[in-house]
Structure formats: structure tokens, C-alpha cells
Coordinates of C-alpha atoms in Angstrom, one line a residue:
X1 CA 7.3 -10.6 17.9
X2 CA 4.0 -12.1 16.7
X3 CA 2.9 -8.6 15.7
X4 CA 5.9 -8.5 13.3
X5 CA 6.2 -4.7 13.7
X6 CA 9.6 -4.9 12.0
X7 CA 7.7 -5.8 8.8
X8 CA 5.5 -2.7 9.3
X9 CA 8.6 -0.6 9.8
X10 CA 10.2 -1.9 6.6
X11 CA 6.9 -1.2 4.7
X12 CA 7.0 2.3 6.1
X13 CA 10.6 2.7 4.9
X14 CA 9.3 1.9 1.3
X15 CA 6.4 4.2 1.8
X16 CA 8.6 7.2 2.7
X17 CA 10.1 7.0 -0.8
X18 CA 6.7 8.2 -2.2
X19 CA 5.2 9.9 0.8
X20 CA 8.1 11.4 2.7
X21 CA 6.0 12.9 5.5
X22 CA 3.9 9.7 6.2
X23 CA 4.1 8.3 9.6
X24 CA 3.6 4.8 11.2
X25 CA 2.2 5.0 14.7
X26 CA 2.8 2.1 17.0
X27 CA 0.5 2.0 19.9
X28 CA 1.3 -0.2 22.9
X29 CA 4.4 -1.5 24.7
X30 CA 6.2 -4.8 24.4
X31 CA 9.4 -6.6 24.9
X32 CA 10.6 -5.9 21.3
X33 CA 10.3 -2.1 21.7
X34 CA 14.0 -1.4 22.2
X35 CA 14.9 -3.6 19.2
X36 CA 12.3 -1.8 17.1
X37 CA 13.5 1.6 18.1
X38 CA 17.0 0.5 17.2
X39 CA 15.8 -0.6 13.8
X40 CA 14.0 2.7 13.3
X41 CA 17.3 4.5 14.2
X42 CA 19.4 2.4 11.9
X43 CA 17.0 3.1 9.0
X44 CA 17.0 6.9 9.9
X45 CA 13.2 6.8 10.2
X46 CA 12.8 8.6 13.6
X47 CA 10.6 11.2 11.9
X48 CA 8.4 8.6 10.2
X49 CA 7.8 6.1 13.0
X50 CA 6.3 7.1 16.3
X51 CA 6.1 4.9 19.4
X52 CA 3.0 6.2 21.2
X53 CA 3.2 3.7 24.2
X54 CA 0.1 2.5 26.0
X55 CA -2.9 4.5 25.3
X56 CA -6.5 4.5 26.4
X57 CA -7.9 7.1 24.0
X58 CA -7.7 4.8 20.9
X59 CA -10.9 6.1 19.2
X60 CA -9.5 9.6 19.4
X61 CA -6.2 8.5 17.9
X62 CA -7.9 6.5 15.2
X63 CA -9.8 9.6 14.0
X64 CA -6.3 10.9 13.0
X65 CA -5.3 7.8 11.0
X66 CA -5.8 7.0 7.3
X67 CA -5.3 3.3 7.3
X68 CA -5.3 0.5 10.0
X69 CA -2.5 -2.0 9.7
X70 CA -2.1 -5.4 11.3
X71 CA 1.3 -7.0 10.3
X72 CA 1.0 -10.1 12.5
X73 CA 2.6 -13.5 11.7
X74 CA 0.1 -15.2 14.0
X75 CA -3.3 -13.9 15.2
X76 CA -6.5 -15.1 16.9
X77 CA -9.2 -12.5 16.8
X78 CA -7.5 -9.2 16.9
X79 CA -9.0 -6.4 18.9
X80 CA -7.1 -3.9 16.8
X81 CA -9.0 -5.0 13.7
X82 CA -12.3 -4.4 15.5
X83 CA -11.1 -1.0 16.6
X84 CA -10.1 -0.1 13.1
X85 CA -13.4 -1.3 11.8
X86 CA -15.4 0.7 14.4
X87 CA -13.4 3.8 13.3
X88 CA -14.4 3.2 9.7
X89 CA -10.8 2.8 8.5
X90 CA -9.7 0.9 5.5
X91 CA -7.5 -2.0 6.7
X92 CA -4.4 -3.8 5.5
X93 CA -3.9 -7.0 7.4
X94 CA -1.9 -10.2 7.1
X95 CA -3.7 -13.3 6.0
X96 CA -3.0 -15.3 9.2
X97 CA -5.0 -17.0 11.9
X98 CA -8.5 -15.7 12.5
X99 CA -8.0 -12.5 10.5
X100 CA -9.7 -13.8 7.3
X101 CA -12.8 -14.5 9.4
X102 CA -13.0 -10.8 10.2
X103 CA -11.5 -9.1 7.2
X104 CA -12.7 -10.0 3.7
X105 CA -12.3 -8.2 0.3
X106 CA -15.2 -5.9 1.2
X107 CA -13.8 -4.7 4.5
X108 CA -10.0 -4.6 3.9
X109 CA -7.1 -6.1 2.0
X110 CA -5.3 -9.2 3.1
X111 CA -1.6 -9.6 2.3
X112 CA 0.9 -12.3 3.0
X113 CA 2.8 -12.2 6.3
X114 CA 6.4 -10.9 6.4
X115 CA 5.9 -9.0 3.2
X116 CA 6.8 -5.3 3.5
X117 CA 6.6 -5.0 -0.2
X118 CA 3.0 -6.1 -0.4
X119 CA 2.0 -4.0 2.6
X120 CA 3.7 -1.0 0.9
X121 CA 2.0 -1.6 -2.5
X122 CA -1.4 -2.0 -0.8
X123 CA -1.0 1.2 1.3
X124 CA -0.1 3.1 -1.8
X125 CA -3.2 1.7 -3.6
X126 CA -5.4 2.8 -0.7
X127 CA -3.8 6.3 -0.4
X128 CA -4.2 6.9 -4.1
X129 CA -7.7 5.5 -4.4
X130 CA -9.9 7.5 -2.1
X131 CA -13.1 5.9 -3.3
X132 CA -11.8 2.4 -2.5
X133 CA -10.5 3.5 0.9
X134 CA -13.9 5.0 1.7
X135 CA -15.8 1.9 0.6
X136 CA -13.6 -0.4 2.6
X137 CA -13.9 1.8 5.7
X138 CA -17.7 2.0 5.4
X139 CA -18.1 -1.7 4.9
X140 CA -15.8 -2.4 7.8
X141 CA -17.8 -0.1 10.0
X142 CA -21.1 -1.7 8.9
X143 CA -19.7 -5.2 9.6
X144 CA -18.5 -4.5 13.1
X145 CA -21.8 -2.9 13.9
X146 CA -23.7 -5.9 12.6
X147 CA -21.6 -8.8 13.9
X148 CA -19.3 -7.6 16.6
X149 CA -21.4 -5.6 19.0
X150 CA -21.7 -6.7 22.6
X151 CA -25.3 -7.7 22.1
X152 CA -24.5 -9.7 19.0
X153 CA -21.6 -11.5 20.8
X154 CA -23.9 -12.3 23.7
X155 CA -26.6 -13.7 21.3
X156 CA -23.9 -15.8 19.6
X157 CA -22.6 -17.2 22.9
X158 CA -26.2 -18.0 24.1
X159 CA -26.9 -19.7 20.7
X160 CA -23.7 -21.8 21.0
X161 CA -24.6 -22.9 24.6
X162 CA -28.1 -23.8 23.5
X163 CA -26.8 -25.8 20.6
X164 CA -25.0 -28.1 23.1
X165 CA -28.1 -29.1 25.0

């Protein structure tokens, strides 16, 4: 429920009006899956929303994706965002929790939570502006390489421990 995938599905419903062959891929499993599948069926969106289940080959999948979406209503530091950034994807994410510490106006677009309309509008903007999408994806990739590598996180952890002494 905190991922608010129903919001993503509703945004996809709006997107299909302009891009009828677009797809929303949902990776992972969770307790809301049956309700989400029911919503997809009620909206007659079976051809536009795919439930991919648990996957380990995330980098391969993300090579096939145009935009990374995080529709959460609550979030700490999302691994999904870091994976999208590493893949060089433009990102649409809700402005909640720790997300604004990772995504800024150079690496993605923040939208209000529970706003399928804003998600839809932002996705349309990115799909229709290839230069903006490319710039956001490049900046996201650069940021994850500079600030979120294992080495960088170890250095930051050591620095934090040393500052307590």
C-alpha cells in the first residue's frame, strides 16, 4: 500500500488515451497484488499493465524501460530510485520521505503523492521531450555514480562514525 501502485495504474489509464500501446510494468510481489490485478481488470487495462513478479535481472529489464516511476505515499531511501538512476532513466517520483534527498530537478521530476493526473502529465512531458528525458537520465546516472557507490557509502559511514568520537 505504501507504494501506491493504484495511483500508478490510474496514471497509466490516463496515459493510454494518448499512448494506447504504452505499458506499466510492476516488478515485485506484495499483499496488494490481487486487488491491483482486480483494478486493472475493472479498468480493462490487462494489455497495458504487466505484473512481472519477483525478478533478479533488474538491470536487463530497465534497459527496456523509458521512464522510472515511484508512486509511493511514504518512502525512506528507495532502492528502486537508485536502480533507475544507475540505468540512466528519467525519473518521475512522488515528493515524499527521503525521495527529495535523492531526486532533484536535475535528476528527475517530483510530483505530489496520490496524483495520477500529475504523474500522467509529467510522463507525457518526458515522452514528448527527448532532450529533457536524456538530460535527466544522464544527470541521474552521474549522481548515482558520484554519491551512491559502495565505496562512497563506506566513506560516508566511516566519516559519520569518526565525527562521533
